[in-house]
PDB file of C-alpha atoms in Angstrom:
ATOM      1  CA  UNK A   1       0.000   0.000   0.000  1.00  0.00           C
ATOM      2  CA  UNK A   2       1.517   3.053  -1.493  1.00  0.00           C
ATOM      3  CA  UNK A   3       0.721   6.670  -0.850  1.00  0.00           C
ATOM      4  CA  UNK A   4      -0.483   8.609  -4.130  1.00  0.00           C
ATOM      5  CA  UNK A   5      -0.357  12.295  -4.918  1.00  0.00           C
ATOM      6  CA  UNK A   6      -0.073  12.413  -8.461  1.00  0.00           C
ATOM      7  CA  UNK A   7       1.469  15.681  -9.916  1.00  0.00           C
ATOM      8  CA  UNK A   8      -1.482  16.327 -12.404  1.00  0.00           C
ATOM      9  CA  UNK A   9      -4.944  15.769 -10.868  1.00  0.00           C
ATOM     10  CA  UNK A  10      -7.719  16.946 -13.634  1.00  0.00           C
ATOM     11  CA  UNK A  11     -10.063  16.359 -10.829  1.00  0.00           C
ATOM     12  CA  UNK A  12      -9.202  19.386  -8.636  1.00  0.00           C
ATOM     13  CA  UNK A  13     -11.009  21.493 -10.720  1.00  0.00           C
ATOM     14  CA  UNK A  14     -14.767  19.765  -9.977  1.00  0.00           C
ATOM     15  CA  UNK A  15     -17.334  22.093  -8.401  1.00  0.00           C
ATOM     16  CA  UNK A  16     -21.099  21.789  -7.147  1.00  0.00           C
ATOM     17  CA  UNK A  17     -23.750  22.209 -10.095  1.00  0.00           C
ATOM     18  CA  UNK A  18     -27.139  20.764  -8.674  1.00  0.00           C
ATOM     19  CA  UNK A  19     -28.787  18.311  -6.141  1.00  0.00           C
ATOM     20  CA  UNK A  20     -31.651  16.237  -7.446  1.00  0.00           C
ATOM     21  CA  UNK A  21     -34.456  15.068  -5.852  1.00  0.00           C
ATOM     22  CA  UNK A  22     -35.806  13.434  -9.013  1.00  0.00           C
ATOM     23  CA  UNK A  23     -33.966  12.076 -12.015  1.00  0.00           C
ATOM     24  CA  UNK A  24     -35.592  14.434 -14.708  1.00  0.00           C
ATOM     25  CA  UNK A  25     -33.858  17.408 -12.399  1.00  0.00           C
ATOM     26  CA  UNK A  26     -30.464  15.998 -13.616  1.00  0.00           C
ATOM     27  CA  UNK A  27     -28.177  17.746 -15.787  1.00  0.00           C
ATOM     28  CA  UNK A  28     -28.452  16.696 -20.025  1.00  0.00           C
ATOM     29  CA  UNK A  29     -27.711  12.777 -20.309  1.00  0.00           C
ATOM     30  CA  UNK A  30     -24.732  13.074 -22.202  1.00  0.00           C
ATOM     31  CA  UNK A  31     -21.037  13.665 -22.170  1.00  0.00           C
ATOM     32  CA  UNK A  32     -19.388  11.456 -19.102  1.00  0.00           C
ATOM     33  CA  UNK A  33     -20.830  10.525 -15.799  1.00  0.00           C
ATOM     34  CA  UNK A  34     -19.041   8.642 -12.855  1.00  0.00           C
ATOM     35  CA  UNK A  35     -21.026   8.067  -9.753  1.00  0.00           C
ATOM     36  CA  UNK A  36     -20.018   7.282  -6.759  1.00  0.00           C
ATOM     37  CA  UNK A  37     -21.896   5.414  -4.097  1.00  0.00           C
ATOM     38  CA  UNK A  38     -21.590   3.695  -0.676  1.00  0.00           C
ATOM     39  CA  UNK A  39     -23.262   2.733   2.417  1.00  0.00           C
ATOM     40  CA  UNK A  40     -23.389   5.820   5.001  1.00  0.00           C
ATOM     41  CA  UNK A  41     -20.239   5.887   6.897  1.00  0.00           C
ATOM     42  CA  UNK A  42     -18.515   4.214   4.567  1.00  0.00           C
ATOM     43  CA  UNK A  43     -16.336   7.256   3.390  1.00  0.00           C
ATOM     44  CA  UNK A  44     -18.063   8.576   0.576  1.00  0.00           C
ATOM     45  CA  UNK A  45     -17.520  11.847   1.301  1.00  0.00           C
ATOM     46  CA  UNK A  46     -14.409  11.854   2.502  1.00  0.00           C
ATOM     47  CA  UNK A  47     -13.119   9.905  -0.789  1.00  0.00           C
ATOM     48  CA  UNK A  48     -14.767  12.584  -2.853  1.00  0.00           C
ATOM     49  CA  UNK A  49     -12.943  15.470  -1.503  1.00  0.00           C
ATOM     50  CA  UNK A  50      -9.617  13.706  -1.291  1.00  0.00           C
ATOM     51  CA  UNK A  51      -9.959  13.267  -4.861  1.00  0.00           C
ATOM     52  CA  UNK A  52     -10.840  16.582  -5.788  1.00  0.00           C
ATOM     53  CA  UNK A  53      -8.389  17.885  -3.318  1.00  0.00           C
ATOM     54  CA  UNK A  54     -11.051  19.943  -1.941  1.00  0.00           C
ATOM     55  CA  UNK A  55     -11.743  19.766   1.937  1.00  0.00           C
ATOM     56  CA  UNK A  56     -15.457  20.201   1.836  1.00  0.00           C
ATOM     57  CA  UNK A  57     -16.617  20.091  -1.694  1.00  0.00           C
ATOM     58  CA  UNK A  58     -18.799  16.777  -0.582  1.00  0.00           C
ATOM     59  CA  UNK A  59     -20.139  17.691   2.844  1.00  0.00           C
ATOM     60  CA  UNK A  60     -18.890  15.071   5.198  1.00  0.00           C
ATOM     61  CA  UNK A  61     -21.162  14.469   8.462  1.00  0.00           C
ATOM     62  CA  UNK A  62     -20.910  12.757  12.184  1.00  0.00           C
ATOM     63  CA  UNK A  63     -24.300  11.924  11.548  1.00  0.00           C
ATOM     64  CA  UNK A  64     -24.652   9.162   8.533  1.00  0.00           C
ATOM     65  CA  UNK A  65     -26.822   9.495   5.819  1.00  0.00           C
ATOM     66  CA  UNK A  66     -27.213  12.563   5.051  1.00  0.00           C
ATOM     67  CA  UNK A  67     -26.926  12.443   1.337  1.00  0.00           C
ATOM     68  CA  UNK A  68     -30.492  12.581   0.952  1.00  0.00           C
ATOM     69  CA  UNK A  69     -29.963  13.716  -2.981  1.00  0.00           C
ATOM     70  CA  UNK A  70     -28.142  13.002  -6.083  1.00  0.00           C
ATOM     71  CA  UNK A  71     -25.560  15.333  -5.816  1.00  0.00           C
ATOM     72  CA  UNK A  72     -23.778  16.617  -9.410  1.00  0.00           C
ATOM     73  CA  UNK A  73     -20.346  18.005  -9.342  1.00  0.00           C
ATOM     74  CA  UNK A  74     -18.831  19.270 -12.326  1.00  0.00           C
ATOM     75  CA  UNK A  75     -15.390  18.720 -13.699  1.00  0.00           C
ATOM     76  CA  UNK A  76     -15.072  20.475 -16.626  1.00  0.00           C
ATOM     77  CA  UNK A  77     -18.601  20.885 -19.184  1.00  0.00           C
ATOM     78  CA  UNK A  78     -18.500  17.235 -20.596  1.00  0.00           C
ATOM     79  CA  UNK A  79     -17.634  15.619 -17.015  1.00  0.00           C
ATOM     80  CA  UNK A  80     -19.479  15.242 -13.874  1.00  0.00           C
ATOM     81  CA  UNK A  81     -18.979  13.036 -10.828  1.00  0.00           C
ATOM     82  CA  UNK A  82     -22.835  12.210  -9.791  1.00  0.00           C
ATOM     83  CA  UNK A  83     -22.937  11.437  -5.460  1.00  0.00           C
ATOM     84  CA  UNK A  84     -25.625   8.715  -5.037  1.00  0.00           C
ATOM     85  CA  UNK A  85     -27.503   8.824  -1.541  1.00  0.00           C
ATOM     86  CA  UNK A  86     -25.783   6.746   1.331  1.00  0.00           C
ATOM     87  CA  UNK A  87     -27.657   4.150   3.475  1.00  0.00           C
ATOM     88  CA  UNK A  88     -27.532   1.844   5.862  1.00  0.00           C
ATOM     89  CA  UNK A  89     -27.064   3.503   9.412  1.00  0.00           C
ATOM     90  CA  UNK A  90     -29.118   6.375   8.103  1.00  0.00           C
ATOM     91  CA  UNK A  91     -32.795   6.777   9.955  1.00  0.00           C
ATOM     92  CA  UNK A  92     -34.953   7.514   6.959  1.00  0.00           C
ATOM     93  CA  UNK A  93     -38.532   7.165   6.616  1.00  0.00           C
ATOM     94  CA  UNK A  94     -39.488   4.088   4.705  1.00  0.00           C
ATOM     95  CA  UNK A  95     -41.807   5.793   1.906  1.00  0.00           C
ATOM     96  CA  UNK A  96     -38.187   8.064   1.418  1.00  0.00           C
ATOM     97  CA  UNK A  97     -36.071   4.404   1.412  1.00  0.00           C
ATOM     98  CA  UNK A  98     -38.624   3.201  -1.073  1.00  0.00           C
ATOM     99  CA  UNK A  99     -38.819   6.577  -3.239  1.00  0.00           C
ATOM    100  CA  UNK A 100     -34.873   5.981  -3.484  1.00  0.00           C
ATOM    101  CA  UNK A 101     -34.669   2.188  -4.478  1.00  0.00           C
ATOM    102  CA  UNK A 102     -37.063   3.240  -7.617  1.00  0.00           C
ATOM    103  CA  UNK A 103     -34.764   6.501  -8.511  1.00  0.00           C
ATOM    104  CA  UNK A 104     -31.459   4.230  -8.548  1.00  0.00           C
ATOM    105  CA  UNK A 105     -33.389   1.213 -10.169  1.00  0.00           C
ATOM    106  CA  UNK A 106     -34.076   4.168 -12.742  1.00  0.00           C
ATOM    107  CA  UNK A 107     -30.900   5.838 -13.198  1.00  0.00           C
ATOM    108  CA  UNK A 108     -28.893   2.593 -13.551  1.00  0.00           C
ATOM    109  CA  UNK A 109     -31.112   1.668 -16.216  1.00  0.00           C
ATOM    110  CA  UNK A 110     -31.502   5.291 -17.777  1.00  0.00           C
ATOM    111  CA  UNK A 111     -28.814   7.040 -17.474  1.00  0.00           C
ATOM    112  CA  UNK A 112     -26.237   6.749 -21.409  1.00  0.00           C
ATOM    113  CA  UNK A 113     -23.662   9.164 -19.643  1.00  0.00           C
ATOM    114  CA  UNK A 114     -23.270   6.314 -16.762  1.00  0.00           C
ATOM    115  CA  UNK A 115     -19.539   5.559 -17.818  1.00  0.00           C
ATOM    116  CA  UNK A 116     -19.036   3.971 -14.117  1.00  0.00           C
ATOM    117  CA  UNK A 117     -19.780   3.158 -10.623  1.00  0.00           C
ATOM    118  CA  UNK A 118     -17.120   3.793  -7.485  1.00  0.00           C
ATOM    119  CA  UNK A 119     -18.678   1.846  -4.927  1.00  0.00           C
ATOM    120  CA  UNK A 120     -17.200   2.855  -1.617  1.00  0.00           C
ATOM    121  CA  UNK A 121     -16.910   0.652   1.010  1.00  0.00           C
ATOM    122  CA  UNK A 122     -15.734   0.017   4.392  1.00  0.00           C
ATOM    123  CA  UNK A 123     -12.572  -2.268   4.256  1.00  0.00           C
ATOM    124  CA  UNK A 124     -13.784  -3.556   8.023  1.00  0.00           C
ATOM    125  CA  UNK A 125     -17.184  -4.151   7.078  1.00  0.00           C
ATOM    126  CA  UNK A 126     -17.227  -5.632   3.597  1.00  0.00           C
ATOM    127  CA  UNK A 127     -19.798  -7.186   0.962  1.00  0.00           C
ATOM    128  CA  UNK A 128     -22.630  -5.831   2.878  1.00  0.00           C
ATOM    129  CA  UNK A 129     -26.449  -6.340   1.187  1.00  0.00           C
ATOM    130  CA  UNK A 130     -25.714  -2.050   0.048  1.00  0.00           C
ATOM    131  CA  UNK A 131     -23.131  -3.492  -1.703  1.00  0.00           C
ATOM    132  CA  UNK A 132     -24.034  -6.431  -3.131  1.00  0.00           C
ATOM    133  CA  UNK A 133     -27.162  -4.554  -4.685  1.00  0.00           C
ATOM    134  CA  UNK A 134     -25.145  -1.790  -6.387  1.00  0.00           C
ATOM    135  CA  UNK A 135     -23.089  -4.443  -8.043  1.00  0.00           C
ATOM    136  CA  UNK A 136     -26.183  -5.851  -8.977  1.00  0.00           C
ATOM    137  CA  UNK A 137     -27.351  -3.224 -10.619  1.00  0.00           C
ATOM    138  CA  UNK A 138     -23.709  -2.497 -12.286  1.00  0.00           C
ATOM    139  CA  UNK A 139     -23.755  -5.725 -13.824  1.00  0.00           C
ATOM    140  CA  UNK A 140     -27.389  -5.588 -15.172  1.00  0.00           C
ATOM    141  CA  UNK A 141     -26.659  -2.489 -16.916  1.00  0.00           C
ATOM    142  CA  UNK A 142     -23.098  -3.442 -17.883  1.00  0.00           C
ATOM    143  CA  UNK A 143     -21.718  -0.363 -16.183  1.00  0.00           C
ATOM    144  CA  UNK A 144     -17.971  -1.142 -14.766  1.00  0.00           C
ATOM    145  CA  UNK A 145     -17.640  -0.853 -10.843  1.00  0.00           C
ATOM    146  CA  UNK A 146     -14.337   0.064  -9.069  1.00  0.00           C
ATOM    147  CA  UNK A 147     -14.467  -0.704  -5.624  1.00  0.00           C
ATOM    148  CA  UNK A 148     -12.910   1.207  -2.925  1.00  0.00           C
ATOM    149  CA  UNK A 149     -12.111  -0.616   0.362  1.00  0.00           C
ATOM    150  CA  UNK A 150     -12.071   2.582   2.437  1.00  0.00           C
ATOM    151  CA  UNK A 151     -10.120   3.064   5.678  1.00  0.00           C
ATOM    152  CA  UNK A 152      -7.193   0.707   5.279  1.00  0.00           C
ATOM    153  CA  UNK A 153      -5.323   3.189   7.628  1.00  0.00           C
ATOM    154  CA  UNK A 154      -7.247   1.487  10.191  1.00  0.00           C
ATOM    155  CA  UNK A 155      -6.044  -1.810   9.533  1.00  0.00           C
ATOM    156  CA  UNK A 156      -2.626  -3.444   9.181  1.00  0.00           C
ATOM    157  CA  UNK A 157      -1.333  -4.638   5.355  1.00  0.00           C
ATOM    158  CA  UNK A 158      -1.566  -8.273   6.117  1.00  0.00           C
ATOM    159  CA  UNK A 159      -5.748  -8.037   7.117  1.00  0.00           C
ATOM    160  CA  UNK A 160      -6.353  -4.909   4.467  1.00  0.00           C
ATOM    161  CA  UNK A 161      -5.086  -6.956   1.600  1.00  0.00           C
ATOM    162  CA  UNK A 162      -6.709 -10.261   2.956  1.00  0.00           C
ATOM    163  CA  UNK A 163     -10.000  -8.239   2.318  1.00  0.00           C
ATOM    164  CA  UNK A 164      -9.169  -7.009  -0.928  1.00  0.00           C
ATOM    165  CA  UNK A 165      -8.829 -10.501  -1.869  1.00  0.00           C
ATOM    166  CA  UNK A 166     -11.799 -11.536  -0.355  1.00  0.00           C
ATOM    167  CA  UNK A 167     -13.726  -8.435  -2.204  1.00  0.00           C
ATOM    168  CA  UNK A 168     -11.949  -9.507  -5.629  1.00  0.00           C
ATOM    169  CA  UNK A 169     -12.839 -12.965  -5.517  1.00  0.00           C
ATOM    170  CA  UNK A 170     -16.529 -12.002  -5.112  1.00  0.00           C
ATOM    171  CA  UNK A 171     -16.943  -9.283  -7.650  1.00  0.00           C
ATOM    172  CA  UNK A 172     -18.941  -9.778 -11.205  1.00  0.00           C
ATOM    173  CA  UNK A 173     -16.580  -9.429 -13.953  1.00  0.00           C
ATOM    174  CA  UNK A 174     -17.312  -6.210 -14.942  1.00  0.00           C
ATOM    175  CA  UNK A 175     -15.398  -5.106 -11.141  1.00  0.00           C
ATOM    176  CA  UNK A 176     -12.465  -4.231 -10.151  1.00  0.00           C
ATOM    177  CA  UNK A 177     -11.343  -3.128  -6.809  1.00  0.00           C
ATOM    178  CA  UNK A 178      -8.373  -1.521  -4.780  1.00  0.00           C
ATOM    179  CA  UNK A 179      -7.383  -0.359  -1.289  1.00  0.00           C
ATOM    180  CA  UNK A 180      -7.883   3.068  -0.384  1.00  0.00           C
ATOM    181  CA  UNK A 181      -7.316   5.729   2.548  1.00  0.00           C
ATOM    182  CA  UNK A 182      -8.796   9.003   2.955  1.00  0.00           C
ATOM    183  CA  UNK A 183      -6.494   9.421   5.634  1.00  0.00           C
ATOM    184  CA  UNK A 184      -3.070   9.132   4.091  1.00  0.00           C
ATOM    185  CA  UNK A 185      -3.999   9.162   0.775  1.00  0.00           C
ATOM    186  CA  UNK A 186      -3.358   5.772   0.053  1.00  0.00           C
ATOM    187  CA  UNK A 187      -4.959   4.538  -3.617  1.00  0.00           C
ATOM    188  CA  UNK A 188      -5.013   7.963  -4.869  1.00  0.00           C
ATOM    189  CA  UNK A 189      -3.189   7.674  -8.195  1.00  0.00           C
ATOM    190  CA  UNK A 190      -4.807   4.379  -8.894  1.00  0.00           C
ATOM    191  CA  UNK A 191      -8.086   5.899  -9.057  1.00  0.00           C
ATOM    192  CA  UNK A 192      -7.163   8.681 -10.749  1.00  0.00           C
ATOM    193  CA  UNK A 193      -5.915   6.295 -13.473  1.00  0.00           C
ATOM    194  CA  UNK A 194      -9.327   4.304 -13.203  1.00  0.00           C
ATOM    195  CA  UNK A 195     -11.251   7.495 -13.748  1.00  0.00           C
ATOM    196  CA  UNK A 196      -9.274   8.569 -16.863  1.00  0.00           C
ATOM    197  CA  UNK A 197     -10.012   5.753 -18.615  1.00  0.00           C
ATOM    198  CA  UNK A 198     -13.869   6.416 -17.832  1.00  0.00           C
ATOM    199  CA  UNK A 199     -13.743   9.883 -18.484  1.00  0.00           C
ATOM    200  CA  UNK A 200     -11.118   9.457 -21.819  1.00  0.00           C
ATOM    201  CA  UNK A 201      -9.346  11.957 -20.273  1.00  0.00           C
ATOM    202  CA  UNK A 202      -6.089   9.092 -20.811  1.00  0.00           C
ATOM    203  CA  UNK A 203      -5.687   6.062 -23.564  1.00  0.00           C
ATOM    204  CA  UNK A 204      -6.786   3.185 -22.888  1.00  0.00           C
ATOM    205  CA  UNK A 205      -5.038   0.429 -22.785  1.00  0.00           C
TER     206      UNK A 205
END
């Protein structure tokens, strides 16, 4: 597990467009979209704005869950990174969990600028139901996934890369998946390099 801060970063430059309630309040389908999802504390946030290299561009909150929207951030005016509501510790109303489920169903099936899914999740708490359902969906609509096992700081490199291999073993084929760390940084150039390729902002190959 190496440290990345890559020396060119196209992704510093993304900045808040819109928050949707409703898909038909998202920007044009077209260009590229990325979307990033997770289970509430997972590290959504916090992977977002280590990314961007921006310490508050996704709002990150003691109190899970409180992505109640999908959140659009532009990176330049063909490129957006779309943040898909959390769950799982989050007390929502049912009628709100329900109104969710159909919007994702939806945009995974919808959406043409979908170019990819980072599914965040907790490297200590891994292949949850959250999980497994996103992938789901990823794989019906043949949109790749990168994973991100979140946290590794928290754990030494013998059990963080026993769960990457776990994760790996039980992804579609359409997955991929890496170690990451919020804290330190850790994973940063590899999914820089995994966005590229989604965004064609690199060759691919």
């Amino acid at each position: 597990m190496t440290s990345g801060n890559s020396k060119h970063n196209p992704y510093r430059s993304a900045r808040y467009f819109i928050s949707a309630h409703h898909l038909h309040q998202l920007p044009g389908d077209r260009g590229y979209e990325v979307a990033f999802a997770g289970r509430s504390n997972a590290g959504k946030s916090s992977a977002i704005n280590t990314l961007t290299d921006q310490k508050s561009l996704a709002r990150t909150s003691k109190t899970p869950g409180r992505t109640q929207q999908i959140v659009i951030f532009d990176i330049d005016a063909e490129r957006r990174i779309a943040d898909l509501p959390g769950y799982g510790y989050a007390k929502v109303p049912e009628k709100l969990k329900a109104h969710w489920r159909e919007v994702m169903q939806d945009y995974f099936r919808r959406r043409r600028s979908l170019r990819g899914v980072v599914l965040v999740m907790d490297i200590r708490h891994i292949m949850r139901p959250f999980d497994e359902q996103m992938l789901a969906w990823c794989e019906a609509s043949r949109v790749p996934c990168h994973v991100l096992l979140t946290k590794s700081d928290k754990l030494k490199r013998g059990p963080a890369l026993a769960a990457l291999h776990q994760v790996r073993k039980a992804l579609p084929a359409n997955a991929t998946a890496q170690i990451w760390s919020s804290k330190d940084r850790t994973g940063l150039e590899e999914l820089i390099d995994r966005l590229n390729r989604w965004y064609e902002l690199t060759p691919t190959g």
